[in-house]
Amino acid sequence: MRSFSKSKALFKKAVNLMPGGVNSPVRAFKAVGGNPLFISRAKGSRIYDVDGNEYIDYVLSWGPMILGHAHPAVVGALRKAIERGTSFGAPTPLEIELAEMVLKAYPSMEKIRMVNSGTEATMSAIRAARGFTGRDKIIKFEGCYHGHADGLLVKAGSGATTFGVPDSPGVPKSYAKNTITLPFNDPAALKAVIEKDWKEIACVIVEPVVGNIGCVLSRPGFLKTLKTLTKKHGIVLIFDEVMTGFRVAYGGAQARFGIKPDMTCLGKVIGGGLPVGAYGGKREIMEKIAPEGPVYQAGTLSGNPIAMTAGIETLKILSKKGVYDKLEERALELESALKDAAQKSRTEVKFYRAGTMFCTYFTGMEVVDYESAKSSDTVKFGKFFKGMLERGINLAPSQFEAGFISMAHTRADIAKTARAAFEVFKGL
Ligand code: HOZ
């Protein structure tokens, strides 16, 4: 049995200092029971808690650490960058370097603005879309989570669903009324609303793979319909690729599925583990942003040189030939191994994957939207989570989050994970 006594003692202190003892709700173990692990360090595919326990990590800081933790090239570049100063509040060549790398990988983006988080990216992109179209309403899909800005916490996934508050108190009704929510993967519902109300609709924002209710893939044709309808009615199509960007392919979901949105939001991987977000898109939309245009958006630390450095070094490695083939191969190994473990243990699970994002649901239903994701037996998930943790496998402490694989995950890691899953499945 592993000891968690130091984590427990720290959590006891933390709950008196921070709401729920954490600085972001999804970190708490509320949905699975117990208290969060306090982490002391991480390297490659491994993460270590303050009690000295080692885990194979599939959380990867909720996605950014695609190279694995503390990659030597990133750490080395960061050391040098810190020596030169940590923030200037003025332009640096690093911003240009990262912007060029991103725009080259995402041809749908002609201009980009760096911000500090995914929340900032989506909030600002929506403001730009509203400023550009002169319309107020937005469409989002049930279970998609686009950060915690007012107006987006409506039928939101991630921690909002995990903790049963998809519609957060504190969001004025007057904000929420401008957010239309529709089921994901339902082209008829989308068509009906857009055909009727398009004159009022500024944008549709979507996670092209819904990573905030696990890992929900779009049905064939759904994203294409989205593109056709938005284009026809002058509605801005925003892909929230905070999770999928540089993750499901170097060019993100838009490259993987061959759909060009009008705007894209990024975060996670482009910061290489530091706080970064970005939004961008068509020139005529981005030209509305201050100081070029009247739509205001700003940030003291935006384009921070340390964060830019981590992003640049990460993308340099990811852009090398064969990296995504290797990632895909490893992810497929995990998929086959977990499906095999489920079959051999006669456990009813559904496993979904897009590149190196994945989720295991305990349901007999195909998971295609918010409602079907919620059909998963979360009590079983909690037992699965705990059993895996006891065996040294760190998964997200919620059914409604994606798992991630990094370049540092080895065949041996996958094999160990599958053995643990078999044992846990058998005991469920
Ligand atoms: N948005 C991520 C979860 N799906 C992680 C950030 C957080 O909420 O802590």
Coordinates of C-alpha atoms and ligand atoms in Angstrom, one line a residue:
M1 CA 0.0 0.0 0.0
R2 CA 1.2 3.5 -0.9
S3 CA 1.4 6.1 1.8
F4 CA -0.2 9.5 1.1
S5 CA 0.4 10.9 4.6
K6 CA 2.4 14.0 3.4
S7 CA -0.1 14.8 0.7
K8 CA -2.9 14.4 3.3
A9 CA -1.2 16.8 5.8
L10 CA -0.6 19.4 3.1
F11 CA -4.2 19.2 1.9
K12 CA -5.4 19.8 5.4
K13 CA -3.5 23.1 5.4
A14 CA -4.5 23.9 1.9
V15 CA -8.2 23.7 2.5
N16 CA -7.9 26.5 5.0
L17 CA -6.1 28.7 2.6
M18 CA -7.7 28.1 -0.8
P19 CA -11.2 27.2 -1.9
G20 CA -11.4 23.4 -1.9
G21 CA -7.6 23.4 -1.2
V22 CA -6.8 23.9 -4.8
N23 CA -6.1 26.6 -7.4
S24 CA -8.2 25.0 -10.0
P25 CA -11.3 22.8 -9.3
V26 CA -10.4 19.9 -11.5
R27 CA -7.3 19.2 -9.4
A28 CA -9.4 18.3 -6.3
F29 CA -10.3 14.6 -5.9
K30 CA -13.9 15.5 -5.0
A31 CA -15.4 13.4 -7.7
V32 CA -13.4 10.3 -7.0
G33 CA -12.9 10.6 -3.2
G34 CA -9.7 11.2 -1.2
N35 CA -7.5 14.2 -1.5
P36 CA -5.2 15.4 -4.2
L37 CA -1.6 14.4 -4.5
F38 CA 0.8 17.1 -3.9
I39 CA 3.6 16.9 -6.5
S40 CA 7.3 17.4 -5.8
R41 CA 8.7 16.8 -9.3
A42 CA 8.2 15.1 -12.7
K43 CA 10.5 13.8 -15.4
G44 CA 9.6 12.2 -18.8
S45 CA 6.5 10.1 -18.4
R46 CA 6.8 10.0 -14.6
I47 CA 5.4 12.2 -11.8
Y48 CA 6.4 12.0 -8.1
D49 CA 4.4 13.1 -5.1
V50 CA 5.7 14.5 -1.9
D51 CA 5.4 11.0 -0.3
G52 CA 7.9 9.7 -2.8
N53 CA 5.4 7.7 -4.8
E54 CA 6.1 7.4 -8.5
Y55 CA 3.3 7.4 -11.2
I56 CA 3.1 7.0 -15.0
D57 CA 1.4 10.3 -15.8
Y58 CA -1.5 10.5 -18.2
V59 CA -2.6 14.0 -17.0
L60 CA 0.5 15.8 -18.3
S61 CA -0.6 19.0 -16.6
W62 CA -4.0 18.6 -18.5
G63 CA -2.3 18.4 -21.8
P64 CA 0.6 20.8 -22.3
M65 CA 3.5 18.3 -21.6
I66 CA 3.4 16.5 -24.9
L67 CA 7.2 16.1 -24.9
G68 CA 7.1 14.6 -21.4
H69 CA 8.0 16.4 -18.2
A70 CA 11.1 18.5 -17.9
H71 CA 12.4 17.9 -21.4
P72 CA 16.1 18.8 -21.4
A73 CA 15.9 21.0 -24.5
V74 CA 13.0 23.0 -23.0
V75 CA 14.6 23.2 -19.6
G76 CA 18.0 24.3 -21.1
A77 CA 16.4 27.0 -23.2
L78 CA 14.4 28.3 -20.2
R79 CA 17.6 28.5 -18.0
K80 CA 19.2 30.7 -20.6
A81 CA 16.1 32.8 -21.1
I82 CA 15.6 33.5 -17.4
E83 CA 19.1 34.9 -17.2
R84 CA 18.1 37.5 -19.8
G85 CA 15.2 38.8 -17.7
T86 CA 11.7 37.4 -17.1
S87 CA 9.3 40.0 -18.3
F88 CA 9.7 43.3 -20.2
G89 CA 6.2 44.5 -21.0
A90 CA 7.5 45.3 -24.5
P91 CA 7.8 43.3 -27.8
T92 CA 10.6 40.7 -28.1
P93 CA 11.8 38.7 -31.1
L94 CA 10.6 35.6 -29.4
E95 CA 6.9 36.6 -30.0
I96 CA 7.6 36.8 -33.7
E97 CA 9.3 33.5 -33.7
L98 CA 6.5 31.7 -32.0
A99 CA 3.8 33.5 -34.0
E100 CA 5.5 32.5 -37.3
M101 CA 5.7 28.9 -36.2
V102 CA 2.0 28.8 -35.3
L103 CA 0.8 30.6 -38.4
K104 CA 2.8 28.3 -40.6
A105 CA 1.2 25.3 -38.9
Y106 CA -2.3 26.8 -39.0
P107 CA -2.8 28.4 -42.4
S108 CA -6.4 29.4 -41.4
M109 CA -4.8 31.9 -39.0
E110 CA -3.4 35.0 -40.7
K111 CA -2.8 37.0 -37.6
I112 CA -2.4 35.9 -34.0
R113 CA -2.5 37.5 -30.5
M114 CA -0.7 35.9 -27.6
V115 CA -2.5 35.8 -24.3
N116 CA -1.9 34.0 -21.0
S117 CA -4.5 31.2 -20.9
G118 CA -7.1 29.3 -22.9
T119 CA -9.8 31.1 -21.1
E120 CA -8.4 34.5 -22.3
A121 CA -8.1 33.1 -25.8
T122 CA -11.7 32.0 -26.1
M123 CA -13.1 35.0 -24.4
S124 CA -11.1 37.4 -26.6
A125 CA -11.9 35.4 -29.8
I126 CA -15.6 35.7 -29.1
R127 CA -15.3 39.4 -28.4
A128 CA -13.5 39.8 -31.8
A129 CA -16.3 37.8 -33.5
R130 CA -18.9 40.0 -32.0
G131 CA -17.0 43.1 -32.9
F132 CA -16.5 41.9 -36.4
T133 CA -20.1 40.8 -37.1
G134 CA -22.0 43.4 -34.9
R135 CA -24.1 40.5 -33.5
D136 CA -24.4 39.4 -29.9
K137 CA -25.4 35.8 -29.7
I138 CA -23.1 32.8 -29.7
I139 CA -23.6 29.1 -30.1
K140 CA -21.7 26.6 -28.0
F141 CA -22.2 22.9 -27.6
E142 CA -23.4 21.1 -24.5
G143 CA -20.4 19.7 -22.6
C144 CA -17.8 21.8 -24.4
Y145 CA -15.7 23.8 -22.0
H146 CA -14.1 27.0 -23.3
G147 CA -12.7 28.4 -20.1
H148 CA -14.5 30.1 -17.3
A149 CA -15.5 33.5 -18.8
D150 CA -19.1 34.6 -18.1
G151 CA -21.4 33.4 -20.8
L152 CA -19.3 30.3 -21.5
L153 CA -20.2 28.6 -18.2
V154 CA -23.5 27.5 -19.7
K155 CA -23.8 23.7 -20.0
A156 CA -20.1 23.6 -19.6
G157 CA -17.9 20.5 -19.4
S158 CA -14.7 19.9 -17.4
G159 CA -14.9 20.7 -13.7
A160 CA -18.3 22.4 -14.2
T161 CA -19.8 19.1 -15.1
T162 CA -17.7 17.1 -12.7
F163 CA -18.9 19.1 -9.8
G164 CA -22.5 19.3 -11.1
V165 CA -22.5 23.1 -11.9
P166 CA -22.6 23.2 -15.7
D167 CA -24.5 26.6 -15.4
S168 CA -22.5 28.5 -12.8
P169 CA -24.1 30.8 -10.3
G170 CA -22.6 34.3 -10.6
V171 CA -23.2 34.5 -14.3
P172 CA -25.9 37.1 -14.9
K173 CA -28.9 35.9 -16.8
S174 CA -28.4 38.8 -19.1
Y175 CA -25.0 37.3 -20.2
A176 CA -26.2 33.7 -20.4
K177 CA -29.2 34.6 -22.6
N178 CA -26.8 35.4 -25.4
T179 CA -25.4 31.9 -25.3
I180 CA -27.3 29.3 -27.3
T181 CA -26.4 25.7 -26.3
L182 CA -27.0 22.8 -28.7
P183 CA -26.2 19.1 -28.5
F184 CA -22.8 18.2 -30.1
N185 CA -23.1 16.0 -33.2
D186 CA -26.6 17.0 -34.0
P187 CA -26.6 18.8 -37.4
A188 CA -30.4 19.1 -37.6
A189 CA -30.6 21.1 -34.3
L190 CA -27.8 23.3 -35.5
K191 CA -29.4 23.9 -38.9
A192 CA -32.7 24.7 -37.3
V193 CA -31.3 27.4 -35.0
I194 CA -28.9 28.9 -37.5
E195 CA -31.5 29.1 -40.3
K196 CA -33.9 30.9 -38.0
D197 CA -31.7 33.2 -35.9
W198 CA -28.5 33.8 -38.0
K199 CA -28.9 37.5 -38.1
E200 CA -28.3 37.6 -34.3
I201 CA -25.5 35.0 -34.2
A202 CA -21.9 36.2 -34.1
C203 CA -20.1 32.9 -33.8
V204 CA -20.2 29.2 -33.2
I205 CA -17.4 28.0 -30.9
V206 CA -16.6 24.3 -30.7
E207 CA -14.0 21.9 -29.4
P208 CA -13.5 19.8 -32.6
V209 CA -12.8 16.9 -30.3
V210 CA -14.7 17.4 -27.1
G211 CA -12.0 16.9 -24.5
N212 CA -13.9 18.4 -21.6
I213 CA -16.4 15.5 -21.3
G214 CA -13.7 12.9 -21.8
C215 CA -12.9 12.4 -25.5
V216 CA -15.9 12.8 -27.8
L217 CA -15.3 12.5 -31.5
S218 CA -17.4 14.3 -34.1
R219 CA -19.5 12.2 -36.3
P220 CA -18.6 12.1 -40.0
G221 CA -19.8 15.3 -41.7
F222 CA -20.7 17.2 -38.5
L223 CA -17.8 19.7 -38.6
K224 CA -18.3 20.0 -42.4
T225 CA -22.0 21.0 -41.8
L226 CA -20.8 23.5 -39.2
K227 CA -18.5 25.0 -41.7
T228 CA -21.1 25.2 -44.5
L229 CA -23.8 26.7 -42.3
T230 CA -21.6 29.3 -40.7
K231 CA -20.0 30.3 -44.0
K232 CA -23.5 30.7 -45.6
H233 CA -24.7 33.1 -42.9
G234 CA -21.6 35.1 -42.2
I235 CA -21.2 33.6 -38.8
V236 CA -17.6 33.3 -37.4
L237 CA -16.6 29.7 -36.9
I238 CA -14.2 29.4 -33.9
F239 CA -12.3 26.2 -33.3
D240 CA -11.3 25.9 -29.6
E241 CA -8.1 24.0 -30.1
V242 CA -6.7 24.7 -26.7
M243 CA -6.6 20.9 -26.1
T244 CA -6.3 19.6 -29.7
G245 CA -3.8 22.2 -31.0
F246 CA -0.4 20.6 -31.7
R247 CA -1.9 17.6 -30.0
V248 CA -4.1 15.5 -32.4
A249 CA -1.7 16.6 -35.2
Y250 CA 0.9 19.4 -35.6
G251 CA -1.8 21.4 -37.4
G252 CA -4.4 20.4 -34.8
A253 CA -7.9 19.1 -35.4
Q254 CA -8.3 21.4 -38.4
A255 CA -5.5 19.6 -40.2
R256 CA -6.6 16.2 -38.9
F257 CA -10.1 16.6 -40.2
G258 CA -9.5 19.0 -43.0
I259 CA -11.8 21.9 -41.9
K260 CA -10.7 25.5 -41.9
P261 CA -12.3 27.6 -39.2
D262 CA -12.4 31.4 -39.3
M263 CA -10.7 31.7 -35.9
T264 CA -8.7 29.4 -33.7
C265 CA -7.9 29.4 -30.0
L266 CA -4.8 27.7 -28.7
G267 CA -3.1 27.1 -25.3
K268 CA -1.6 24.2 -23.5
V269 CA 1.1 22.8 -25.9
I270 CA 2.1 26.1 -27.4
G271 CA 3.2 27.2 -23.9
G272 CA 5.3 24.1 -23.3
G273 CA 4.1 24.0 -19.7
L274 CA 4.1 27.7 -19.1
P275 CA 1.0 29.9 -19.0
V276 CA 0.2 30.7 -22.6
G277 CA -2.9 31.0 -24.8
A278 CA -3.4 32.5 -28.2
Y279 CA -6.2 33.4 -30.6
G280 CA -6.1 34.2 -34.2
G281 CA -7.8 33.9 -37.5
K282 CA -8.7 35.7 -40.7
R283 CA -6.9 39.0 -41.3
E284 CA -10.1 41.0 -41.6
I285 CA -11.3 39.7 -38.2
M286 CA -8.0 40.1 -36.4
E287 CA -7.6 43.7 -37.8
K288 CA -10.5 44.6 -35.5
I289 CA -8.3 44.0 -32.4
A290 CA -6.7 47.0 -30.6
P291 CA -4.6 48.9 -31.4
E292 CA -5.3 48.1 -35.0
G293 CA -9.0 48.2 -34.5
P294 CA -11.5 49.1 -31.8
V295 CA -12.0 45.7 -30.1
Y296 CA -10.1 46.0 -26.9
Q297 CA -8.0 43.2 -25.4
A298 CA -4.7 43.5 -23.5
G299 CA -2.3 41.8 -21.1
T300 CA 0.7 42.8 -18.9
L301 CA 2.4 39.4 -19.3
S302 CA 1.1 38.5 -22.8
G303 CA 3.9 37.3 -25.0
N304 CA 6.1 36.7 -21.9
P305 CA 9.7 35.8 -23.0
I306 CA 9.9 32.8 -20.7
A307 CA 6.6 31.4 -21.9
M308 CA 7.5 32.1 -25.5
T309 CA 10.8 30.3 -25.1
A310 CA 9.1 27.1 -23.7
G311 CA 6.6 27.2 -26.6
I312 CA 9.3 27.7 -29.3
E313 CA 11.4 24.8 -28.0
T314 CA 8.4 22.5 -27.7
L315 CA 7.3 23.3 -31.3
K316 CA 10.8 22.9 -32.6
I317 CA 10.8 19.3 -31.4
L318 CA 7.3 18.6 -32.4
S319 CA 7.9 19.8 -36.0
K320 CA 10.6 17.1 -36.6
K321 CA 9.7 14.5 -39.1
G322 CA 8.0 11.4 -37.7
V323 CA 7.1 12.7 -34.3
Y324 CA 3.3 12.5 -34.7
D325 CA 3.6 9.0 -36.3
K326 CA 5.4 7.9 -33.3
L327 CA 2.9 9.5 -31.0
E328 CA 0.0 7.9 -32.9
E329 CA 1.7 4.5 -32.7
R330 CA 2.1 4.7 -29.0
A331 CA -1.4 5.9 -28.5
L332 CA -2.7 3.0 -30.6
E333 CA -0.7 0.6 -28.4
L334 CA -2.5 2.0 -25.4
E335 CA -5.9 1.8 -27.0
S336 CA -5.3 -1.8 -28.0
A337 CA -3.9 -2.8 -24.7
L338 CA -6.8 -1.2 -22.7
K339 CA -9.4 -2.6 -25.0
D340 CA -7.8 -6.0 -24.6
A341 CA -7.7 -5.7 -20.8
A342 CA -11.4 -4.7 -20.8
Q343 CA -12.3 -7.7 -23.0
K344 CA -10.3 -10.2 -21.0
S345 CA -11.8 -9.0 -17.8
R346 CA -15.3 -8.8 -19.3
T347 CA -15.7 -5.2 -18.4
E348 CA -18.1 -3.1 -20.3
V349 CA -16.1 0.0 -21.3
K350 CA -16.0 2.4 -24.3
F351 CA -12.7 3.7 -25.2
Y352 CA -12.3 6.7 -27.5
R353 CA -9.1 8.4 -28.8
A354 CA -8.1 11.2 -31.1
G355 CA -4.3 11.0 -31.5
T356 CA -2.9 11.1 -28.1
M357 CA -6.1 12.2 -26.3
F358 CA -8.2 9.5 -24.9
C359 CA -11.0 8.5 -22.5
T360 CA -12.5 5.4 -21.0
Y361 CA -16.2 5.4 -20.2
F362 CA -18.1 2.8 -18.2
T363 CA -21.2 2.6 -20.3
G364 CA -22.9 0.4 -22.8
M365 CA -23.9 3.5 -24.9
E366 CA -21.8 5.0 -27.7
V367 CA -20.6 8.3 -26.4
V368 CA -21.3 11.0 -29.0
D369 CA -22.5 14.0 -26.9
Y370 CA -23.0 15.4 -23.4
E371 CA -26.0 13.1 -22.5
S372 CA -24.3 9.9 -23.6
A373 CA -21.0 11.0 -21.8
K374 CA -23.1 11.4 -18.6
S375 CA -24.4 7.8 -19.0
S376 CA -21.0 6.6 -17.8
D377 CA -21.0 5.0 -14.3
T378 CA -19.0 7.6 -12.4
V379 CA -18.9 5.4 -9.3
K380 CA -17.1 2.7 -11.3
F381 CA -14.9 5.3 -12.8
G382 CA -13.9 6.4 -9.3
K383 CA -13.0 2.9 -8.4
F384 CA -11.0 2.5 -11.6
F385 CA -9.2 5.8 -10.9
K386 CA -8.3 4.8 -7.3
G387 CA -7.2 1.3 -8.4
M388 CA -5.0 2.7 -11.1
L389 CA -3.5 5.3 -8.7
E390 CA -2.7 2.5 -6.2
R391 CA -0.8 0.7 -9.0
G392 CA 1.2 3.8 -10.0
I393 CA -0.9 5.1 -12.8
N394 CA -2.0 8.8 -12.7
L395 CA -5.2 9.5 -14.5
A396 CA -7.4 12.7 -14.4
P397 CA -9.5 12.5 -11.3
S398 CA -12.7 12.9 -13.2
Q399 CA -14.7 10.9 -15.8
F400 CA -15.2 14.2 -17.7
E401 CA -11.6 14.8 -18.7
A402 CA -9.3 13.5 -21.4
G403 CA -6.1 11.5 -20.7
F404 CA -2.9 12.4 -22.6
I405 CA 0.1 10.5 -23.9
S406 CA 3.5 12.1 -24.4
M407 CA 6.6 11.4 -26.5
A408 CA 8.3 10.1 -23.3
H409 CA 5.8 7.3 -22.7
T410 CA 7.5 4.0 -23.5
R411 CA 6.2 0.6 -24.6
A412 CA 7.0 -0.6 -21.0
D413 CA 4.8 2.2 -19.6
I414 CA 1.9 1.2 -21.8
A415 CA 2.4 -2.5 -20.8
K416 CA 2.4 -1.6 -17.1
T417 CA -0.7 0.5 -17.6
A418 CA -2.5 -2.3 -19.3
R419 CA -1.6 -4.8 -16.6
A420 CA -2.9 -2.4 -13.9
A421 CA -6.1 -1.8 -15.9
F422 CA -6.7 -5.6 -16.2
E423 CA -6.4 -6.1 -12.4
V424 CA -8.6 -3.1 -11.7
F425 CA -11.2 -4.0 -14.2
K426 CA -11.4 -7.5 -12.8
G427 CA -12.1 -6.1 -9.4
L428 CA -14.9 -3.7 -10.4
Ligands
HOZ1 N1 -9.3 22.9 -18.9 C1 -8.6 21.8 -18.4 C2 -9.5 20.7 -18.0 N2 -10.2 20.2 -19.0 C3 -7.6 22.0 -17.3 C4 -7.6 23.3 -16.6 C5 -8.3 23.4 -15.4 O1 -9.5 23.5 -15.4 O2 -7.7 23.3 -14.3

